[in-house]
PDB file of C-alpha atoms in Angstrom:
ATOM      1  CA  MET A   1      81.764  32.584   9.711  1.00  0.00           C
ATOM      2  CA  ALA A   2      85.033  33.890   8.517  1.00  0.00           C
ATOM      3  CA  SER A   3      84.948  37.644   7.884  1.00  0.00           C
ATOM      4  CA  ASN A   4      86.005  38.458   4.303  1.00  0.00           C
ATOM      5  CA  ILE A   5      88.008  41.095   2.256  1.00  0.00           C
ATOM      6  CA  CYS A   6      89.244  41.168  -1.442  1.00  0.00           C
ATOM      7  CA  THR A   7      92.583  40.286  -2.583  1.00  0.00           C
ATOM      8  CA  ARG A   8      92.944  39.703  -6.295  1.00  0.00           C
ATOM      9  CA  LEU A   9      90.765  38.625  -9.018  1.00  0.00           C
ATOM     10  CA  GLU A  10      90.908  40.099 -12.665  1.00  0.00           C
ATOM     11  CA  ILE A  11      87.195  41.520 -13.874  1.00  0.00           C
ATOM     12  CA  ALA A  12      86.091  44.173 -15.989  1.00  0.00           C
ATOM     13  CA  ILE A  13      84.627  47.320 -14.435  1.00  0.00           C
ATOM     14  CA  PHE A  14      83.790  50.732 -14.734  1.00  0.00           C
ATOM     15  CA  MET A  15      86.805  51.747 -12.543  1.00  0.00           C
ATOM     16  CA  VAL A  16      86.356  54.877 -10.498  1.00  0.00           C
ATOM     17  CA  GLY A  17      84.555  56.983 -13.042  1.00  0.00           C
ATOM     18  CA  PHE A  18      87.424  57.160 -15.780  1.00  0.00           C
ATOM     19  CA  VAL A  19      87.143  54.429 -18.376  1.00  0.00           C
ATOM     20  CA  CYS A  20      86.111  50.815 -18.606  1.00  0.00           C
ATOM     21  CA  ALA A  21      89.198  48.772 -17.887  1.00  0.00           C
ATOM     22  CA  LYS A  22      90.403  45.220 -17.074  1.00  0.00           C
ATOM     23  CA  LEU A  23      91.546  45.633 -13.808  1.00  0.00           C
ATOM     24  CA  VAL A  24      92.812  43.580 -10.573  1.00  0.00           C
ATOM     25  CA  LEU A  25      90.341  43.385  -7.872  1.00  0.00           C
ATOM     26  CA  PRO A  26      90.051  41.492  -4.543  1.00  0.00           C
ATOM     27  CA  MET A  27      88.422  38.300  -3.834  1.00  0.00           C
ATOM     28  CA  CYS A  28      87.587  36.937  -0.744  1.00  0.00           C
ATOM     29  CA  GLY A  29      89.991  36.604   2.226  1.00  0.00           C
ATOM     30  CA  ASN A  30      89.919  37.167   6.032  1.00  0.00           C
ATOM     31  CA  ILE A  31      89.459  40.568   7.520  1.00  0.00           C
ATOM     32  CA  SER A  32      91.406  39.677  10.514  1.00  0.00           C
ATOM     33  CA  GLU A  33      94.298  39.076   8.024  1.00  0.00           C
ATOM     34  CA  VAL A  34      94.126  42.727   6.487  1.00  0.00           C
ATOM     35  CA  PHE A  35      92.998  44.851   9.523  1.00  0.00           C
ATOM     36  CA  GLU A  36      93.743  45.031  13.143  1.00  0.00           C
ATOM     37  CA  TYR A  37      91.487  46.466  15.753  1.00  0.00           C
ATOM     38  CA  ASN A  38      93.845  49.099  17.194  1.00  0.00           C
ATOM     39  CA  TRP A  39      91.692  51.392  19.112  1.00  0.00           C
ATOM     40  CA  ALA A  40      88.864  50.041  21.849  1.00  0.00           C
ATOM     41  CA  PRO A  41      88.701  46.449  20.294  1.00  0.00           C
ATOM     42  CA  ASN A  42      85.940  45.530  22.572  1.00  0.00           C
ATOM     43  CA  HIS A  43      83.693  47.852  20.772  1.00  0.00           C
ATOM     44  CA  ILE A  44      84.152  46.443  17.264  1.00  0.00           C
ATOM     45  CA  ILE A  45      81.832  43.406  16.175  1.00  0.00           C
ATOM     46  CA  SER A  46      82.764  41.243  13.468  1.00  0.00           C
ATOM     47  CA  GLN A  47      79.791  39.884  11.680  1.00  0.00           C
ATOM     48  CA  GLY A  48      80.164  37.783   8.545  1.00  0.00           C
ATOM     49  CA  ASP A  49      81.865  40.223   5.973  1.00  0.00           C
ATOM     50  CA  GLN A  50      81.056  43.477   8.130  1.00  0.00           C
ATOM     51  CA  ILE A  51      82.606  45.406  10.797  1.00  0.00           C
ATOM     52  CA  LYS A  52      80.419  47.141  13.164  1.00  0.00           C
ATOM     53  CA  LEU A  53      81.788  50.227  15.032  1.00  0.00           C
ATOM     54  CA  THR A  54      80.377  51.209  18.375  1.00  0.00           C
ATOM     55  CA  LEU A  55      80.255  54.576  19.967  1.00  0.00           C
ATOM     56  CA  ASP A  56      79.109  55.004  23.640  1.00  0.00           C
ATOM     57  CA  ASN A  57      79.853  57.401  26.469  1.00  0.00           C
ATOM     58  CA  VAL A  58      82.837  55.132  27.273  1.00  0.00           C
ATOM     59  CA  SER A  59      84.784  55.227  23.984  1.00  0.00           C
ATOM     60  CA  GLY A  60      84.894  55.163  20.305  1.00  0.00           C
ATOM     61  CA  CYS A  61      86.676  52.488  18.340  1.00  0.00           C
ATOM     62  CA  GLY A  62      88.734  51.899  15.171  1.00  0.00           C
ATOM     63  CA  PHE A  63      90.880  49.604  12.749  1.00  0.00           C
ATOM     64  CA  GLU A  64      93.566  49.813  10.588  1.00  0.00           C
ATOM     65  CA  SER A  65      95.101  47.661   7.709  1.00  0.00           C
ATOM     66  CA  LYS A  66      98.237  45.993   8.766  1.00  0.00           C
ATOM     67  CA  LYS A  67      99.880  47.117   5.370  1.00  0.00           C
ATOM     68  CA  LYS A  68     100.484  50.529   3.963  1.00  0.00           C
ATOM     69  CA  TYR A  69      99.871  51.616   0.359  1.00  0.00           C
ATOM     70  CA  LEU A  70     101.134  54.134  -2.140  1.00  0.00           C
ATOM     71  CA  PHE A  71      98.963  54.986  -4.935  1.00  0.00           C
ATOM     72  CA  GLY A  72      95.775  52.950  -6.358  1.00  0.00           C
ATOM     73  CA  GLN A  73      92.183  52.628  -5.051  1.00  0.00           C
ATOM     74  CA  ALA A  74      90.558  51.881  -1.681  1.00  0.00           C
ATOM     75  CA  SER A  75      86.961  51.345  -1.340  1.00  0.00           C
ATOM     76  CA  VAL A  76      84.368  50.623   1.140  1.00  0.00           C
ATOM     77  CA  GLN A  77      80.846  50.434   1.777  1.00  0.00           C
ATOM     78  CA  ILE A  78      79.369  52.181   4.790  1.00  0.00           C
ATOM     79  CA  LYS A  79      75.937  52.220   6.603  1.00  0.00           C
ATOM     80  CA  LEU A  80      75.968  55.382   8.824  1.00  0.00           C
ATOM     81  CA  ILE A  81      74.478  55.806  12.249  1.00  0.00           C
ATOM     82  CA  GLU A  82      70.759  56.119  12.414  1.00  0.00           C
ATOM     83  CA  GLY A  83      68.411  58.333  13.866  1.00  0.00           C
ATOM     84  CA  ASP A  84      70.012  61.496  16.128  1.00  0.00           C
ATOM     85  CA  SER A  85      73.637  61.095  15.223  1.00  0.00           C
ATOM     86  CA  ALA A  86      74.351  64.652  16.597  1.00  0.00           C
ATOM     87  CA  GLY A  87      78.028  65.101  17.449  1.00  0.00           C
ATOM     88  CA  THR A  88      79.426  61.986  15.990  1.00  0.00           C
ATOM     89  CA  VAL A  89      81.661  61.271  13.306  1.00  0.00           C
ATOM     90  CA  THR A  90      82.485  58.115  11.445  1.00  0.00           C
ATOM     91  CA  ALA A  91      85.682  58.182   9.503  1.00  0.00           C
ATOM     92  CA  PHE A  92      87.072  56.576   6.408  1.00  0.00           C
ATOM     93  CA  TYR A  93      90.686  57.493   5.784  1.00  0.00           C
ATOM     94  CA  MET A  94      94.021  56.850   4.722  1.00  0.00           C
ATOM     95  CA  ALA A  95      96.857  58.077   6.715  1.00  0.00           C
ATOM     96  CA  SER A  96     100.897  57.662   7.274  1.00  0.00           C
ATOM     97  CA  GLU A  97     102.610  58.221  10.429  1.00  0.00           C
ATOM     98  CA  GLY A  98     104.322  61.037  12.265  1.00  0.00           C
ATOM     99  CA  PRO A  99     103.926  64.912  12.711  1.00  0.00           C
ATOM    100  CA  VAL A 100     104.532  65.469   8.976  1.00  0.00           C
ATOM    101  CA  HIS A 101     102.046  62.510   7.997  1.00  0.00           C
ATOM    102  CA  ASP A 102      99.912  62.714   4.779  1.00  0.00           C
ATOM    103  CA  GLU A 103      96.265  61.827   5.183  1.00  0.00           C
ATOM    104  CA  LEU A 104      93.023  61.587   2.814  1.00  0.00           C
ATOM    105  CA  ASP A 105      89.602  61.864   4.822  1.00  0.00           C
ATOM    106  CA  PHE A 106      86.032  61.026   4.525  1.00  0.00           C
ATOM    107  CA  GLU A 107      84.391  62.369   7.722  1.00  0.00           C
ATOM    108  CA  PHE A 108      80.710  61.942   8.135  1.00  0.00           C
ATOM    109  CA  LEU A 109      79.443  64.650  10.439  1.00  0.00           C
ATOM    110  CA  GLY A 110      76.398  63.280  12.230  1.00  0.00           C
ATOM    111  CA  ASN A 111      73.280  65.285  12.624  1.00  0.00           C
ATOM    112  CA  VAL A 112      70.115  65.739  14.657  1.00  0.00           C
ATOM    113  CA  SER A 113      67.168  63.301  13.471  1.00  0.00           C
ATOM    114  CA  GLY A 114      65.452  64.779  10.104  1.00  0.00           C
ATOM    115  CA  GLU A 115      68.669  66.889   9.251  1.00  0.00           C
ATOM    116  CA  PRO A 116      70.982  65.651   6.573  1.00  0.00           C
ATOM    117  CA  TYR A 117      74.413  64.092   7.072  1.00  0.00           C
ATOM    118  CA  LEU A 118      77.500  66.273   5.738  1.00  0.00           C
ATOM    119  CA  VAL A 119      80.526  64.535   4.488  1.00  0.00           C
ATOM    120  CA  GLN A 120      83.352  66.543   4.940  1.00  0.00           C
ATOM    121  CA  THR A 121      86.570  65.405   2.935  1.00  0.00           C
ATOM    122  CA  ASN A 122      90.275  66.637   3.996  1.00  0.00           C
ATOM    123  CA  ILE A 123      93.804  66.251   2.514  1.00  0.00           C
ATOM    124  CA  TYR A 124      97.146  66.595   4.638  1.00  0.00           C
ATOM    125  CA  VAL A 125     100.273  66.814   2.955  1.00  0.00           C
ATOM    126  CA  ASN A 126     103.477  66.769   5.431  1.00  0.00           C
ATOM    127  CA  GLY A 127     101.169  67.343   8.656  1.00  0.00           C
ATOM    128  CA  THR A 128      99.215  70.305   7.235  1.00  0.00           C
ATOM    129  CA  GLY A 129      95.326  69.884   6.447  1.00  0.00           C
ATOM    130  CA  ASN A 130      92.970  72.660   6.511  1.00  0.00           C
ATOM    131  CA  ARG A 131      91.614  71.631   3.269  1.00  0.00           C
ATOM    132  CA  GLU A 132      88.008  70.725   4.274  1.00  0.00           C
ATOM    133  CA  GLN A 133      85.243  70.621   1.853  1.00  0.00           C
ATOM    134  CA  ARG A 134      81.801  69.605   3.079  1.00  0.00           C
ATOM    135  CA  HIS A 135      79.105  67.945   1.066  1.00  0.00           C
ATOM    136  CA  THR A 136      75.489  66.922   1.484  1.00  0.00           C
ATOM    137  CA  LEU A 137      74.505  63.733  -0.028  1.00  0.00           C
ATOM    138  CA  TRP A 138      71.732  62.883  -2.506  1.00  0.00           C
ATOM    139  CA  PHE A 139      70.213  59.886  -0.591  1.00  0.00           C
ATOM    140  CA  ASP A 140      70.001  58.898   3.327  1.00  0.00           C
ATOM    141  CA  PRO A 141      73.321  57.388   4.266  1.00  0.00           C
ATOM    142  CA  THR A 142      71.658  55.586   7.272  1.00  0.00           C
ATOM    143  CA  LEU A 143      69.024  53.690   5.313  1.00  0.00           C
ATOM    144  CA  ASP A 144      71.430  51.423   3.304  1.00  0.00           C
ATOM    145  CA  PHE A 145      75.148  51.007   2.353  1.00  0.00           C
ATOM    146  CA  HIS A 146      76.866  53.266  -0.181  1.00  0.00           C
ATOM    147  CA  THR A 147      80.315  53.129  -1.562  1.00  0.00           C
ATOM    148  CA  TYR A 148      82.870  55.705  -0.901  1.00  0.00           C
ATOM    149  CA  SER A 149      86.516  55.477  -2.483  1.00  0.00           C
ATOM    150  CA  PHE A 150      89.693  57.030  -2.884  1.00  0.00           C
ATOM    151  CA  PHE A 151      91.566  57.027  -6.003  1.00  0.00           C
ATOM    152  CA  TRP A 152      95.299  57.994  -5.815  1.00  0.00           C
ATOM    153  CA  ASN A 153      98.046  58.557  -8.193  1.00  0.00           C
ATOM    154  CA  ARG A 154     100.921  60.846  -9.130  1.00  0.00           C
ATOM    155  CA  HIS A 155      98.696  63.322 -11.116  1.00  0.00           C
ATOM    156  CA  LEU A 156      95.247  63.514  -8.661  1.00  0.00           C
ATOM    157  CA  ILE A 157      93.537  62.100  -5.922  1.00  0.00           C
ATOM    158  CA  VAL A 158      89.603  61.483  -6.272  1.00  0.00           C
ATOM    159  CA  PHE A 159      87.057  61.206  -3.750  1.00  0.00           C
ATOM    160  CA  LEU A 160      83.948  59.387  -4.888  1.00  0.00           C
ATOM    161  CA  VAL A 161      80.684  58.316  -3.610  1.00  0.00           C
ATOM    162  CA  ASP A 162      78.661  55.713  -5.309  1.00  0.00           C
ATOM    163  CA  GLY A 163      81.313  56.231  -8.374  1.00  0.00           C
ATOM    164  CA  ILE A 164      80.451  59.771  -8.486  1.00  0.00           C
ATOM    165  CA  PRO A 165      83.334  62.003  -7.942  1.00  0.00           C
ATOM    166  CA  ILE A 166      82.698  64.572  -5.447  1.00  0.00           C
ATOM    167  CA  ARG A 167      86.212  66.138  -5.194  1.00  0.00           C
ATOM    168  CA  VAL A 168      89.551  66.177  -7.238  1.00  0.00           C
ATOM    169  CA  PHE A 169      92.823  67.393  -5.797  1.00  0.00           C
ATOM    170  CA  THR A 170      95.500  67.989  -8.501  1.00  0.00           C
ATOM    171  CA  ASN A 171      99.182  67.729  -8.494  1.00  0.00           C
ATOM    172  CA  LYS A 172     100.673  71.139  -8.784  1.00  0.00           C
ATOM    173  CA  GLU A 173     104.231  70.395  -7.753  1.00  0.00           C
ATOM    174  CA  ASP A 174     105.284  72.228 -11.009  1.00  0.00           C
ATOM    175  CA  LYS A 175     104.159  75.381  -9.090  1.00  0.00           C
ATOM    176  CA  GLY A 176     105.825  74.867  -6.036  1.00  0.00           C
ATOM    177  CA  LEU A 177     102.953  73.164  -4.057  1.00  0.00           C
ATOM    178  CA  LEU A 178     102.983  69.929  -2.095  1.00  0.00           C
ATOM    179  CA  PHE A 179     101.293  66.819  -3.070  1.00  0.00           C
ATOM    180  CA  PRO A 180     101.222  63.484  -0.953  1.00  0.00           C
ATOM    181  CA  ARG A 181     103.186  61.109  -2.905  1.00  0.00           C
ATOM    182  CA  GLN A 182     106.114  60.073  -0.817  1.00  0.00           C
ATOM    183  CA  GLN A 183     104.635  58.442   2.253  1.00  0.00           C
ATOM    184  CA  ALA A 184     102.747  55.004   2.144  1.00  0.00           C
ATOM    185  CA  MET A 185      99.599  55.214   3.979  1.00  0.00           C
ATOM    186  CA  SER A 186      97.285  52.813   5.932  1.00  0.00           C
ATOM    187  CA  ILE A 187      93.665  52.150   5.171  1.00  0.00           C
ATOM    188  CA  ARG A 188      91.626  53.059   8.446  1.00  0.00           C
ATOM    189  CA  GLY A 189      88.054  53.304   9.895  1.00  0.00           C
ATOM    190  CA  SER A 190      86.712  54.801  13.116  1.00  0.00           C
ATOM    191  CA  VAL A 191      83.549  56.268  15.025  1.00  0.00           C
ATOM    192  CA  TRP A 192      84.211  58.899  17.842  1.00  0.00           C
ATOM    193  CA  ASN A 193      82.871  61.734  19.661  1.00  0.00           C
ATOM    194  CA  ALA A 194      83.450  65.061  18.059  1.00  0.00           C
ATOM    195  CA  ASP A 195      80.401  67.061  19.486  1.00  0.00           C
ATOM    196  CA  ASP A 196      82.927  69.974  20.312  1.00  0.00           C
ATOM    197  CA  TRP A 197      82.818  70.804  16.380  1.00  0.00           C
ATOM    198  CA  ALA A 198      80.936  68.187  14.250  1.00  0.00           C
ATOM    199  CA  THR A 199      77.318  69.452  14.491  1.00  0.00           C
ATOM    200  CA  GLN A 200      76.332  73.243  14.084  1.00  0.00           C
ATOM    201  CA  GLY A 201      80.060  73.980  14.742  1.00  0.00           C
ATOM    202  CA  GLY A 202      79.627  72.256  18.204  1.00  0.00           C
ATOM    203  CA  LYS A 203      76.534  73.665  19.487  1.00  0.00           C
ATOM    204  CA  VAL A 204      74.683  70.300  19.277  1.00  0.00           C
ATOM    205  CA  LYS A 205      76.341  67.742  21.841  1.00  0.00           C
ATOM    206  CA  ILE A 206      75.623  64.036  21.517  1.00  0.00           C
ATOM    207  CA  ASN A 207      72.426  62.664  23.142  1.00  0.00           C
ATOM    208  CA  TRP A 208      73.964  59.913  25.040  1.00  0.00           C
ATOM    209  CA  THR A 209      70.427  58.460  25.896  1.00  0.00           C
ATOM    210  CA  ASN A 210      70.706  57.232  22.282  1.00  0.00           C
ATOM    211  CA  ALA A 211      73.789  55.216  22.711  1.00  0.00           C
ATOM    212  CA  PRO A 212      75.278  52.966  21.838  1.00  0.00           C
ATOM    213  CA  PHE A 213      75.565  54.323  18.265  1.00  0.00           C
ATOM    214  CA  PHE A 214      76.653  51.858  15.318  1.00  0.00           C
ATOM    215  CA  SER A 215      78.349  52.349  11.888  1.00  0.00           C
ATOM    216  CA  THR A 216      78.962  49.344   9.823  1.00  0.00           C
ATOM    217  CA  PHE A 217      81.535  48.761   7.285  1.00  0.00           C
ATOM    218  CA  ARG A 218      81.583  46.034   4.691  1.00  0.00           C
ATOM    219  CA  SER A 219      82.950  45.177   1.053  1.00  0.00           C
ATOM    220  CA  PHE A 220      86.285  46.570   1.126  1.00  0.00           C
ATOM    221  CA  ILE A 221      88.229  46.811  -2.200  1.00  0.00           C
ATOM    222  CA  ILE A 222      92.106  47.660  -1.928  1.00  0.00           C
ATOM    223  CA  ASP A 223      93.768  47.673  -5.359  1.00  0.00           C
ATOM    224  CA  ALA A 224      96.936  49.388  -4.264  1.00  0.00           C
ATOM    225  CA  ARG A 225     100.626  49.199  -4.327  1.00  0.00           C
ATOM    226  CA  GLU A 226     101.642  47.709  -0.904  1.00  0.00           C
ATOM    227  CA  LEU A 227     104.801  49.553   0.220  1.00  0.00           C
ATOM    228  CA  LEU A 228     107.138  47.148   1.990  1.00  0.00           C
ATOM    229  CA  PRO A 229     108.732  48.445   5.263  1.00  0.00           C
ATOM    230  CA  GLU A 230     112.367  47.277   4.065  1.00  0.00           C
ATOM    231  CA  THR A 231     112.894  50.116   1.854  1.00  0.00           C
ATOM    232  CA  ASP A 232     112.336  53.638   1.649  1.00  0.00           C
ATOM    233  CA  ASP A 233     113.245  53.916  -2.028  1.00  0.00           C
ATOM    234  CA  ILE A 234     109.845  54.660  -3.683  1.00  0.00           C
ATOM    235  CA  MET A 235     110.645  54.482  -7.193  1.00  0.00           C
ATOM    236  CA  ALA A 236     112.569  51.240  -6.656  1.00  0.00           C
ATOM    237  CA  GLN A 237     109.233  49.763  -5.013  1.00  0.00           C
ATOM    238  CA  CYS A 238     106.666  51.438  -7.234  1.00  0.00           C
ATOM    239  CA  GLY A 239     108.744  51.343 -10.720  1.00  0.00           C
ATOM    240  CA  LYS A 240     108.472  53.489 -13.716  1.00  0.00           C
ATOM    241  CA  LEU A 241     105.697  55.208 -14.507  1.00  0.00           C
ATOM    242  CA  GLY A 242     103.129  53.166 -16.388  1.00  0.00           C
ATOM    243  CA  ARG A 243     103.858  49.948 -14.619  1.00  0.00           C
ATOM    244  CA  PHE A 244     100.318  50.203 -12.730  1.00  0.00           C
ATOM    245  CA  TRP A 245      97.047  50.633 -14.310  1.00  0.00           C
ATOM    246  CA  TRP A 246      96.689  53.731 -12.356  1.00  0.00           C
ATOM    247  CA  ASP A 247      99.813  55.292 -14.004  1.00  0.00           C
ATOM    248  CA  LYS A 248      97.915  54.872 -17.507  1.00  0.00           C
ATOM    249  CA  PRO A 249      97.194  57.929 -19.561  1.00  0.00           C
ATOM    250  CA  ALA A 250      93.587  57.486 -19.043  1.00  0.00           C
ATOM    251  CA  PHE A 251      93.735  58.213 -15.354  1.00  0.00           C
ATOM    252  CA  VAL A 252      95.685  61.333 -15.532  1.00  0.00           C
ATOM    253  CA  VAL A 253      92.380  63.540 -15.626  1.00  0.00           C
ATOM    254  CA  LEU A 254      88.555  63.040 -15.614  1.00  0.00           C
ATOM    255  CA  ASN A 255      86.935  62.182 -18.672  1.00  0.00           C
ATOM    256  CA  ARG A 256      84.205  64.699 -19.842  1.00  0.00           C
ATOM    257  CA  HIS A 257      81.342  62.705 -18.542  1.00  0.00           C
ATOM    258  CA  ARG A 258      82.866  62.396 -14.974  1.00  0.00           C
ATOM    259  CA  SER A 259      84.109  65.954 -15.243  1.00  0.00           C
ATOM    260  CA  HIS A 260      80.328  66.981 -15.768  1.00  0.00           C
ATOM    261  CA  GLN A 261      79.501  64.649 -12.926  1.00  0.00           C
ATOM    262  CA  LEU A 262      81.935  66.425 -10.566  1.00  0.00           C
ATOM    263  CA  LYS A 263      80.277  69.730 -11.656  1.00  0.00           C
ATOM    264  CA  TRP A 264      77.093  68.471 -11.008  1.00  0.00           C
ATOM    265  CA  ALA A 265      78.175  67.408  -7.315  1.00  0.00           C
ATOM    266  CA  ARG A 266      79.797  70.894  -6.700  1.00  0.00           C
ATOM    267  CA  ARG A 267      76.814  72.752  -7.838  1.00  0.00           C
ATOM    268  CA  LYS A 268      74.070  70.532  -6.148  1.00  0.00           C
ATOM    269  CA  HIS A 269      75.593  69.406  -2.988  1.00  0.00           C
ATOM    270  CA  LEU A 270      78.999  71.416  -1.885  1.00  0.00           C
ATOM    271  CA  VAL A 271      78.046  73.489   1.031  1.00  0.00           C
ATOM    272  CA  TYR A 272      81.633  74.494   2.262  1.00  0.00           C
ATOM    273  CA  ASP A 273      84.756  74.823   0.321  1.00  0.00           C
ATOM    274  CA  TYR A 274      88.040  76.284   2.138  1.00  0.00           C
ATOM    275  CA  CYS A 275      89.030  77.915  -0.921  1.00  0.00           C
ATOM    276  CA  LYS A 276      86.029  80.246  -0.879  1.00  0.00           C
ATOM    277  CA  ASP A 277      86.367  81.080   2.836  1.00  0.00           C
ATOM    278  CA  LYS A 278      87.739  84.498   3.096  1.00  0.00           C
ATOM    279  CA  ALA A 279      86.994  85.073   6.695  1.00  0.00           C
ATOM    280  CA  ARG A 280      89.093  82.151   7.590  1.00  0.00           C
ATOM    281  CA  PHE A 281      92.162  82.935   5.936  1.00  0.00           C
ATOM    282  CA  THR A 282      93.818  86.349   5.916  1.00  0.00           C
ATOM    283  CA  GLU A 283      95.434  85.000   2.409  1.00  0.00           C
ATOM    284  CA  LEU A 284      93.850  82.252   0.964  1.00  0.00           C
ATOM    285  CA  PRO A 285      96.239  78.858   0.429  1.00  0.00           C
ATOM    286  CA  ARG A 286      98.032  78.982  -2.954  1.00  0.00           C
ATOM    287  CA  GLU A 287      96.342  76.001  -4.251  1.00  0.00           C
ATOM    288  CA  CYS A 288      93.448  77.680  -4.359  1.00  0.00           C
ATOM    289  CA  ILE A 289      94.657  80.320  -6.816  1.00  0.00           C
ATOM    290  CA  SER A 290      97.147  78.545  -8.875  1.00  0.00           C
TER     291      SER A 290
END
């Protein structure tokens, strides 16, 4: 059976927690047409419409979209490593290339059995990250598939879990701060050994007797502007403001309901915020105080 991913179908959905809108969403196509297995392909199993990533004591693995995108939405459903996953990281992220790359991260930090997963989000702009937040989840992400999404336009970046915003990164270029809007990014997934830092600061290592470890990805949705390699003219390709649905006024800020959801997620589930880590920074980053 051929693996599947969305391409285009108009339907009405409650999109990324902003408003109900008629949008262009994917219809089934072949996963191999959209993604390439660029790291340890012998550790990747394609099963129907699913991609299963394997980590063992030899290697992790990963995949990447063949195309790059600038603004829009990318979503996937993931079922994370079951049982004792300490020291492992499963990642769903977007990234450009090079030392001054932009990047948006979901990193799922494994834990010992009975202890909760942490989801770490991070944002790189022109090669600089160090913008980590960590949240617990309000469900067990190993029992079933859950949806993780990036929404990205010229105004803000939203990280969503099952349609609930857990983080918003706002464009503050008017205050002299950088925002990732010049580099197209590919969509990627991976699983890897990070036991030098992922669980309790690296105190708990991977128990390799539990290997191999599996994380499974399915139901990809990519509704974003593909950036062609033939030109570097961003405006020529993306056009005037308002051309795409994500440029509409309704998507400039979260609505009141979603703002309440964000506050709930922060109040109940945020366990680390770089903007509050005075021990880490002699001077807090400017975006934290602007």
